[in-house]
Amino acid sequence: MQIATRLKARLDFVRSTMEQLHGTLEDEASESFLSLREKVDLWAAKVAVIGQVKAGKSTFLNALLEQHDFLPSDINPWTSVVTNLRINLPKDPDTGVSFEFFSDDDWNGMVEGKSAIGDMSEELLPGFDADLLREQSKELREQAKARLGDHYHTMLGTSHDFNFSSPDLLKRYVCAATDAGKELNQEALGRYAALTREANVYMRDAAYQVPTILTDTPGVNDPFLVRDEVTCRALDRSDMFIMVLSAHQALTDIDLSLIRLLTQQSDRDVLIFINRLDELDQYDTRYEALLEDVTERLEEAVPDTDFTVIAGSGFMADATQTEGYEGQSIRDELDTPTLAAYLKAAYGHCPNDQNERLLLGSGIVKMKEALSEMIDNGVAYRQIEQFMDDIHAHIEAIKFSMLNAVNSVSENIALLRKSTNESLTLTIGDELVALKKAVEEIDDLTQTSEDQLVSKLQKLRANLEAVLMNRIDGFLEDQEAMIESSLLLEENQEFPNESITIYLGVLHGEIEKAVSEHFEIARADVDRELRSISELVCENVSLAFKEKFQDVSLDNLPFDKFSTTLTMAKQSIEANLVGKRSVAFWKKKSIDLSRTVKVVKTLAIAELIPAMNTILDAYCDAHRSRFSAGIERVSLARNVAEQAFRDRGALMKKHYELVKEHGADQVGQSHAADQLESKVDELNRMYGELTKIEESLMEVPKHKAA
Ligand SMILES: Nc1nc2c(ncn2[C@@H]2O[C@H](COP(=O)(O)OP(=O)(O)OP(=O)(O)O)[C@@H](O)[C@H]2O)c(=O)[nH]1
Ligand SMILES: [Mg+2]
């Protein structure tokens, strides 16, 4: 089955329009046109597959690609690295993999950044071992050191690139082995996994009609907290999501809050796959209730969104690709009377061929249709539409500039025909000065406002940080009674509770709300700034051209809203109170309760700070990318002026050459005028071609066919 054929038609149209434009403009193609072209070349539909550990994400992706054992999928090892399957991206190599490693900065952020807290807890509360993340980061680093020896240091921050890919190669980089796994196959498994941050796999697949990036992620409840952060960043980069649930425990609270967060962000689509149906007893009779239950709870949790929910089994589809005796026995095992009954109930028929039965039951075909539909109509569609708007704006700008050039050259021809050449150089000279001045002023203007944005962002960040700290303080104050009671020994209790767990659900909600509200207000402020630059720039350009330049549209900039998925990183903070050395400490009845509560709170805050900083970073990034997208639009106007400056310069040069060639007398000048006429013809011809391209762009229906 072919995926996203409708969007392909649109993308092809965009590409061929770009091609045509480039052909028409030739050397006149401006920087901003070339950068738009590059953006189109780099575009891909970005789909991330998410879900809890062992839901079957990697298996599902293998089934989708119809490649058994492509991504490592097994009970042990597990996926520990975000893997981007880059399918049919025009600028990518046809095949190969690139593995990116953590850099020193990544590590320091995760390890050293927290060690001060470790010392403090040792000092204040013997045996206190709250800092799970720090421990795990360290462990990861040690693992990498032990496995890689001297290589370790030279690899940080670099990448390993291969011009082929194979399951074994991937295993070495993207799978973490459990302890049991280590013993089994120490060398081959996960040799570099501890050090790998992200993998990019390049591939071609004719089924995917538009460039597509399918991202495999580690489970969201991965016990290794370090990975959560990496996963969350990957989620922020994707536009569409396939959430894989396990039929045994479809839609847990974690799943629901993740879906809620994802759909909260504007422009994101979510598709739900209930996997592992084959493992459910009597799924032929139970699947319907399961689907209903999941759909109902989704509707309840996220009222205004329609979800496509499909049930099946990635394993069944994968089994049809498994070769040899092993494959046959797996297929026979899955091919039960329950499957036959299920197919009749769910699909109305049961194919005669075993492979067809398994494929139908797997739900993969339905998922492909839904994926195709999602890419054809959702965010990806709107992104392509945006390209068409951009192209249109470019054509308008170029036409404006050309018309102006035609007028200018015609004026000069008239001058040449009747007066002296001094007045000619004078008019072109004046134009040159005016254009140059406009470009310089615009550059100053954008530079100043970019500088202002930097300091504005600092303030916004500090401001939001204060708000968040305040929320955290308030939240922990509410937890005080709970912490206190967990610290007290009961009457007959010899040892204290092993740990205090602080659940962060309420805090997540508050932070989420505070961040998106704060963003909305700040965004309005940044938008005002953008509008005022845009007005000033257009004013400058209009002044230079002595003609009104139409306003630059600032509609549809990215990040209308911002809500961060990063708060998901932790569900709770676990404070381990009993270390080996601390039992004696706890036996002292003279424990200073209020001081200890304070220490627990301090530690909790310290634990929350890195997550908060990540949120603040992402918050600033969002503002920055909105602002620079706006500036990019505005610079369209600037580039028109710059282009005109270059054109007029060339014209002046040509004029001098002509005068040199034909003499400065009346005859020579009229000859020069004739030659300039041909320039006008040329410009008029290009103008006509541009108008045609513009018309064909306008003819494409704007709104999607349902
Ligand atoms: N019976 C059955 N087993 C499945 C199904 N999907 C996956 N599995 C098995 O479950 C195990 C885990 O599958 P993976 O695809 O690695 O799961 P994952 O979600 O990628 O796991 P992590 O990356 O470790 O979070 C493997 O042994 C798969 O063969 C399914 O639909 N039915
Ligand atoms: Mg996996």
PDB file of N, CA, C and O and ligand atoms in Angstrom, residues 51-62 71-80 216-222 244 248 273-279 312-316 318 334, ligand 1:
ATOM      1  N   GLY A  51       5.002   5.150  23.564  1.00  0.00           N
ATOM      2  CA  GLY A  51       4.233   4.225  24.384  1.00  0.00           C
ATOM      3  C   GLY A  51       5.114   3.713  25.508  1.00  0.00           C
ATOM      4  O   GLY A  51       6.304   4.040  25.579  1.00  0.00           O
ATOM      5  N   GLN A  52       4.522   2.889  26.355  1.00  0.00           N
ATOM      6  CA  GLN A  52       5.285   2.427  27.504  1.00  0.00           C
ATOM      7  C   GLN A  52       6.288   1.344  27.108  1.00  0.00           C
ATOM      8  O   GLN A  52       6.213   0.774  26.028  1.00  0.00           O
ATOM      9  N   VAL A  53       7.210   1.103  28.009  1.00  0.00           N
ATOM     10  CA  VAL A  53       8.226   0.076  27.789  1.00  0.00           C
ATOM     11  C   VAL A  53       7.545  -1.234  27.404  1.00  0.00           C
ATOM     12  O   VAL A  53       6.542  -1.624  28.005  1.00  0.00           O
ATOM     13  N   LYS A  54       8.042  -1.849  26.357  1.00  0.00           N
ATOM     14  CA  LYS A  54       7.584  -3.168  25.917  1.00  0.00           C
ATOM     15  C   LYS A  54       6.158  -3.215  25.374  1.00  0.00           C
ATOM     16  O   LYS A  54       5.553  -4.272  25.287  1.00  0.00           O
ATOM     17  N   ALA A  55       5.625  -2.065  25.019  1.00  0.00           N
ATOM     18  CA  ALA A  55       4.288  -2.074  24.410  1.00  0.00           C
ATOM     19  C   ALA A  55       4.351  -2.732  23.035  1.00  0.00           C
ATOM     20  O   ALA A  55       3.346  -3.232  22.522  1.00  0.00           O
ATOM     21  N   GLY A  56       5.546  -2.723  22.438  1.00  0.00           N
ATOM     22  CA  GLY A  56       5.716  -3.320  21.109  1.00  0.00           C
ATOM     23  C   GLY A  56       5.976  -2.275  20.029  1.00  0.00           C
ATOM     24  O   GLY A  56       5.642  -2.482  18.862  1.00  0.00           O
ATOM     25  N   LYS A  57       6.597  -1.166  20.400  1.00  0.00           N
ATOM     26  CA  LYS A  57       6.833  -0.054  19.468  1.00  0.00           C
ATOM     27  C   LYS A  57       7.759  -0.468  18.327  1.00  0.00           C
ATOM     28  O   LYS A  57       7.463  -0.246  17.152  1.00  0.00           O
ATOM     29  N   SER A  58       8.896  -1.085  18.699  1.00  0.00           N
ATOM     30  CA  SER A  58       9.870  -1.444  17.662  1.00  0.00           C
ATOM     31  C   SER A  58       9.306  -2.526  16.742  1.00  0.00           C
ATOM     32  O   SER A  58       9.483  -2.471  15.523  1.00  0.00           O
ATOM     33  N   THR A  59       8.599  -3.494  17.330  1.00  0.00           N
ATOM     34  CA  THR A  59       7.981  -4.546  16.523  1.00  0.00           C
ATOM     35  C   THR A  59       6.977  -3.943  15.545  1.00  0.00           C
ATOM     36  O   THR A  59       6.923  -4.315  14.374  1.00  0.00           O
ATOM     37  N   PHE A  60       6.185  -2.996  16.048  1.00  0.00           N
ATOM     38  CA  PHE A  60       5.191  -2.339  15.198  1.00  0.00           C
ATOM     39  C   PHE A  60       5.865  -1.651  14.005  1.00  0.00           C
ATOM     40  O   PHE A  60       5.410  -1.757  12.860  1.00  0.00           O
ATOM     41  N   LEU A  61       6.965  -0.959  14.289  1.00  0.00           N
ATOM     42  CA  LEU A  61       7.673  -0.262  13.204  1.00  0.00           C
ATOM     43  C   LEU A  61       8.235  -1.248  12.188  1.00  0.00           C
ATOM     44  O   LEU A  61       8.171  -1.020  10.981  1.00  0.00           O
ATOM     45  N   ASN A  62       8.774  -2.357  12.677  1.00  0.00           N
ATOM     46  CA  ASN A  62       9.264  -3.385  11.753  1.00  0.00           C
ATOM     47  C   ASN A  62       8.140  -3.889  10.861  1.00  0.00           C
ATOM     48  O   ASN A  62       8.318  -4.084   9.662  1.00  0.00           O
ATOM     49  N   LEU A  71      14.589  -3.183  13.325  1.00  0.00           N
ATOM     50  CA  LEU A  71      14.887  -2.555  14.607  1.00  0.00           C
ATOM     51  C   LEU A  71      14.948  -3.654  15.647  1.00  0.00           C
ATOM     52  O   LEU A  71      14.107  -4.551  15.644  1.00  0.00           O
ATOM     53  N   PRO A  72      15.925  -3.606  16.537  1.00  0.00           N
ATOM     54  CA  PRO A  72      15.983  -4.626  17.573  1.00  0.00           C
ATOM     55  C   PRO A  72      14.700  -4.596  18.405  1.00  0.00           C
ATOM     56  O   PRO A  72      14.295  -3.536  18.862  1.00  0.00           O
ATOM     57  N   SER A  73      14.056  -5.745  18.526  1.00  0.00           N
ATOM     58  CA  SER A  73      12.858  -5.790  19.362  1.00  0.00           C
ATOM     59  C   SER A  73      12.871  -7.124  20.081  1.00  0.00           C
ATOM     60  O   SER A  73      12.786  -8.161  19.471  1.00  0.00           O
ATOM     61  N   ASP A  74      13.018  -7.051  21.353  1.00  0.00           N
ATOM     62  CA  ASP A  74      13.079  -8.302  22.090  1.00  0.00           C
ATOM     63  C   ASP A  74      12.800  -8.020  23.547  1.00  0.00           C
ATOM     64  O   ASP A  74      12.703  -6.866  23.958  1.00  0.00           O
ATOM     65  N   ILE A  75      12.676  -9.079  24.334  1.00  0.00           N
ATOM     66  CA  ILE A  75      12.442  -8.897  25.755  1.00  0.00           C
ATOM     67  C   ILE A  75      13.670  -8.245  26.373  1.00  0.00           C
ATOM     68  O   ILE A  75      13.599  -7.321  27.155  1.00  0.00           O
ATOM     69  N   ASN A  76      14.808  -8.709  25.990  1.00  0.00           N
ATOM     70  CA  ASN A  76      16.057  -8.128  26.417  1.00  0.00           C
ATOM     71  C   ASN A  76      16.988  -8.195  25.207  1.00  0.00           C
ATOM     72  O   ASN A  76      17.097  -9.238  24.595  1.00  0.00           O
ATOM     73  N   PRO A  77      17.595  -7.176  24.759  1.00  0.00           N
ATOM     74  CA  PRO A  77      17.700  -5.843  25.352  1.00  0.00           C
ATOM     75  C   PRO A  77      16.493  -4.968  25.015  1.00  0.00           C
ATOM     76  O   PRO A  77      15.623  -5.372  24.275  1.00  0.00           O
ATOM     77  N   TRP A  78      16.498  -3.777  25.512  1.00  0.00           N
ATOM     78  CA  TRP A  78      15.420  -2.871  25.161  1.00  0.00           C
ATOM     79  C   TRP A  78      15.957  -1.634  24.440  1.00  0.00           C
ATOM     80  O   TRP A  78      17.130  -1.316  24.511  1.00  0.00           O
ATOM     81  N   THR A  79      15.031  -0.950  23.755  1.00  0.00           N
ATOM     82  CA  THR A  79      15.416   0.262  23.031  1.00  0.00           C
ATOM     83  C   THR A  79      15.824   1.340  24.020  1.00  0.00           C
ATOM     84  O   THR A  79      15.062   1.663  24.916  1.00  0.00           O
ATOM     85  N   SER A  80      17.016   1.874  23.864  1.00  0.00           N
ATOM     86  CA  SER A  80      17.438   2.897  24.816  1.00  0.00           C
ATOM     87  C   SER A  80      17.794   4.198  24.124  1.00  0.00           C
ATOM     88  O   SER A  80      18.185   5.155  24.758  1.00  0.00           O
ATOM     89  N   ASP A 216      11.498   5.864  16.412  1.00  0.00           N
ATOM     90  CA  ASP A 216      11.283   4.864  17.461  1.00  0.00           C
ATOM     91  C   ASP A 216      11.833   5.442  18.763  1.00  0.00           C
ATOM     92  O   ASP A 216      12.931   5.985  18.782  1.00  0.00           O
ATOM     93  N   THR A 217      11.062   5.356  19.822  1.00  0.00           N
ATOM     94  CA  THR A 217      11.517   5.962  21.080  1.00  0.00           C
ATOM     95  C   THR A 217      11.592   4.917  22.188  1.00  0.00           C
ATOM     96  O   THR A 217      10.902   3.903  22.134  1.00  0.00           O
ATOM     97  N   PRO A 218      12.434   5.164  23.190  1.00  0.00           N
ATOM     98  CA  PRO A 218      12.409   4.298  24.363  1.00  0.00           C
ATOM     99  C   PRO A 218      11.072   4.476  25.074  1.00  0.00           C
ATOM    100  O   PRO A 218      10.425   5.503  24.913  1.00  0.00           O
ATOM    101  N   GLY A 219      10.650   3.505  25.834  1.00  0.00           N
ATOM    102  CA  GLY A 219       9.366   3.595  26.536  1.00  0.00           C
ATOM    103  C   GLY A 219       9.316   4.801  27.453  1.00  0.00           C
ATOM    104  O   GLY A 219      10.320   5.180  28.030  1.00  0.00           O
ATOM    105  N   VAL A 220       8.109   5.408  27.571  1.00  0.00           N
ATOM    106  CA  VAL A 220       8.037   6.609  28.406  1.00  0.00           C
ATOM    107  C   VAL A 220       8.196   6.319  29.890  1.00  0.00           C
ATOM    108  O   VAL A 220       8.521   7.198  30.664  1.00  0.00           O
ATOM    109  N   ASN A 221       7.936   5.094  30.298  1.00  0.00           N
ATOM    110  CA  ASN A 221       8.168   4.788  31.710  1.00  0.00           C
ATOM    111  C   ASN A 221       9.460   3.992  31.887  1.00  0.00           C
ATOM    112  O   ASN A 221       9.577   3.149  32.762  1.00  0.00           O
ATOM    113  N   ASP A 222      10.412   4.237  31.036  1.00  0.00           N
ATOM    114  CA  ASP A 222      11.714   3.590  31.133  1.00  0.00           C
ATOM    115  C   ASP A 222      12.279   3.836  32.529  1.00  0.00           C
ATOM    116  O   ASP A 222      12.261   4.959  33.020  1.00  0.00           O
ATOM    117  N   VAL A 244       1.434   3.438  20.894  1.00  0.00           N
ATOM    118  CA  VAL A 244       1.227   2.000  20.954  1.00  0.00           C
ATOM    119  C   VAL A 244       0.874   1.622  22.396  1.00  0.00           C
ATOM    120  O   VAL A 244       1.616   1.921  23.328  1.00  0.00           O
ATOM    121  N   HIS A 248      -3.191  -5.608  27.281  1.00  0.00           N
ATOM    122  CA  HIS A 248      -3.346  -6.048  28.686  1.00  0.00           C
ATOM    123  C   HIS A 248      -3.725  -4.906  29.596  1.00  0.00           C
ATOM    124  O   HIS A 248      -4.478  -5.044  30.526  1.00  0.00           O
ATOM    125  N   PHE A 273      -2.769   2.780  18.563  1.00  0.00           N
ATOM    126  CA  PHE A 273      -2.729   1.369  18.180  1.00  0.00           C
ATOM    127  C   PHE A 273      -2.732   0.507  19.441  1.00  0.00           C
ATOM    128  O   PHE A 273      -1.821   0.590  20.258  1.00  0.00           O
ATOM    129  N   ILE A 274      -3.784  -0.303  19.598  1.00  0.00           N
ATOM    130  CA  ILE A 274      -3.817  -1.216  20.739  1.00  0.00           C
ATOM    131  C   ILE A 274      -3.163  -2.517  20.290  1.00  0.00           C
ATOM    132  O   ILE A 274      -3.737  -3.283  19.517  1.00  0.00           O
ATOM    133  N   ASN A 275      -1.972  -2.739  20.770  1.00  0.00           N
ATOM    134  CA  ASN A 275      -1.151  -3.865  20.313  1.00  0.00           C
ATOM    135  C   ASN A 275      -1.343  -5.089  21.224  1.00  0.00           C
ATOM    136  O   ASN A 275      -2.017  -5.012  22.244  1.00  0.00           O
ATOM    137  N   ARG A 276      -0.732  -6.179  20.838  1.00  0.00           N
ATOM    138  CA  ARG A 276      -0.714  -7.401  21.649  1.00  0.00           C
ATOM    139  C   ARG A 276      -2.096  -8.017  21.831  1.00  0.00           C
ATOM    140  O   ARG A 276      -2.357  -8.673  22.848  1.00  0.00           O
ATOM    141  N   LEU A 277      -2.969  -7.799  20.848  1.00  0.00           N
ATOM    142  CA  LEU A 277      -4.312  -8.361  20.927  1.00  0.00           C
ATOM    143  C   LEU A 277      -4.232  -9.885  21.046  1.00  0.00           C
ATOM    144  O   LEU A 277      -5.009 -10.514  21.764  1.00  0.00           O
ATOM    145  N   ASP A 278      -3.247 -10.480  20.353  1.00  0.00           N
ATOM    146  CA  ASP A 278      -3.125 -11.946  20.353  1.00  0.00           C
ATOM    147  C   ASP A 278      -2.891 -12.517  21.734  1.00  0.00           C
ATOM    148  O   ASP A 278      -3.178 -13.684  21.986  1.00  0.00           O
ATOM    149  N   GLU A 279      -2.405 -11.700  22.633  1.00  0.00           N
ATOM    150  CA  GLU A 279      -2.119 -12.216  23.973  1.00  0.00           C
ATOM    151  C   GLU A 279      -3.326 -12.175  24.899  1.00  0.00           C
ATOM    152  O   GLU A 279      -3.276 -12.645  26.027  1.00  0.00           O
ATOM    153  N   GLY A 312      -4.846  -4.555  17.169  1.00  0.00           N
ATOM    154  CA  GLY A 312      -4.169  -5.561  16.365  1.00  0.00           C
ATOM    155  C   GLY A 312      -2.959  -6.137  17.066  1.00  0.00           C
ATOM    156  O   GLY A 312      -2.870  -6.092  18.302  1.00  0.00           O
ATOM    157  N   SER A 313      -2.028  -6.634  16.276  1.00  0.00           N
ATOM    158  CA  SER A 313      -0.851  -7.258  16.849  1.00  0.00           C
ATOM    159  C   SER A 313       0.323  -7.119  15.881  1.00  0.00           C
ATOM    160  O   SER A 313       0.321  -7.732  14.811  1.00  0.00           O
ATOM    161  N   GLY A 314       1.269  -6.288  16.276  1.00  0.00           N
ATOM    162  CA  GLY A 314       2.453  -6.093  15.437  1.00  0.00           C
ATOM    163  C   GLY A 314       3.170  -7.412  15.212  1.00  0.00           C
ATOM    164  O   GLY A 314       3.742  -7.662  14.140  1.00  0.00           O
ATOM    165  N   PHE A 315       3.116  -8.235  16.215  1.00  0.00           N
ATOM    166  CA  PHE A 315       3.797  -9.525  16.183  1.00  0.00           C
ATOM    167  C   PHE A 315       3.257 -10.411  15.055  1.00  0.00           C
ATOM    168  O   PHE A 315       4.016 -11.116  14.385  1.00  0.00           O
ATOM    169  N   MET A 316       1.922 -10.362  14.839  1.00  0.00           N
ATOM    170  CA  MET A 316       1.312 -11.176  13.772  1.00  0.00           C
ATOM    171  C   MET A 316       1.856 -10.765  12.413  1.00  0.00           C
ATOM    172  O   MET A 316       2.186 -11.602  11.583  1.00  0.00           O
ATOM    173  N   ASP A 318       4.620  -9.175  11.848  1.00  0.00           N
ATOM    174  CA  ASP A 318       6.047  -9.481  11.830  1.00  0.00           C
ATOM    175  C   ASP A 318       6.270 -10.963  11.509  1.00  0.00           C
ATOM    176  O   ASP A 318       7.203 -11.330  10.798  1.00  0.00           O
ATOM    177  N   LEU A 334       0.036 -18.659  16.174  1.00  0.00           N
ATOM    178  CA  LEU A 334      -0.870 -17.502  16.189  1.00  0.00           C
ATOM    179  C   LEU A 334      -2.178 -17.772  15.447  1.00  0.00           C
ATOM    180  O   LEU A 334      -3.197 -17.146  15.709  1.00  0.00           O
TER     181      LEU A 334
HETATM  182  N1  LIG B   1       2.541 -11.705  21.493  1.00  0.00           N
HETATM  183  C1  LIG B   1       2.945 -10.514  21.088  1.00  0.00           C
HETATM  184  N2  LIG B   1       4.181 -10.110  21.362  1.00  0.00           N
HETATM  185  C2  LIG B   1       4.569  -8.892  20.945  1.00  0.00           C
HETATM  186  C3  LIG B   1       3.707  -8.047  20.214  1.00  0.00           C
HETATM  187  N3  LIG B   1       4.383  -6.917  19.912  1.00  0.00           N
HETATM  188  C4  LIG B   1       5.622  -7.071  20.432  1.00  0.00           C
HETATM  189  N4  LIG B   1       5.740  -8.252  21.063  1.00  0.00           N
HETATM  190  C5  LIG B   1       6.916  -8.794  21.733  1.00  0.00           C
HETATM  191  O1  LIG B   1       7.164  -8.002  22.872  1.00  0.00           O
HETATM  192  C6  LIG B   1       8.561  -7.859  23.068  1.00  0.00           C
HETATM  193  C7  LIG B   1       8.892  -6.387  23.094  1.00  0.00           C
HETATM  194  O2  LIG B   1       8.624  -5.818  21.862  1.00  0.00           O
HETATM  195  P1  LIG B   1       9.348  -4.510  21.362  1.00  0.00           P
HETATM  196  O3  LIG B   1       8.869  -4.246  19.986  1.00  0.00           O
HETATM  197  O4  LIG B   1      10.796  -4.595  21.596  1.00  0.00           O
HETATM  198  O5  LIG B   1       8.713  -3.465  22.340  1.00  0.00           O
HETATM  199  P2  LIG B   1       9.141  -1.964  22.540  1.00  0.00           P
HETATM  200  O6  LIG B   1       7.922  -1.209  22.898  1.00  0.00           O
HETATM  201  O7  LIG B   1       9.910  -1.494  21.380  1.00  0.00           O
HETATM  202  O8  LIG B   1      10.056  -2.106  23.796  1.00  0.00           O
HETATM  203  P3  LIG B   1      11.104  -1.035  24.398  1.00  0.00           P
HETATM  204  O9  LIG B   1      11.737  -0.390  23.227  1.00  0.00           O
HETATM  205  O10 LIG B   1      12.046  -1.812  25.180  1.00  0.00           O
HETATM  206  O11 LIG B   1      10.287  -0.105  25.209  1.00  0.00           O
HETATM  207  C8  LIG B   1       9.227  -8.597  21.930  1.00  0.00           C
HETATM  208  O12 LIG B   1       9.604  -9.852  22.381  1.00  0.00           O
HETATM  209  C9  LIG B   1       8.161  -8.695  20.881  1.00  0.00           C
HETATM  210  O13 LIG B   1       8.302  -9.821  20.069  1.00  0.00           O
HETATM  211  C10 LIG B   1       2.376  -8.503  19.940  1.00  0.00           C
HETATM  212  O14 LIG B   1       1.563  -7.853  19.302  1.00  0.00           O
HETATM  213  N5  LIG B   1       2.066  -9.742  20.402  1.00  0.00           N
END
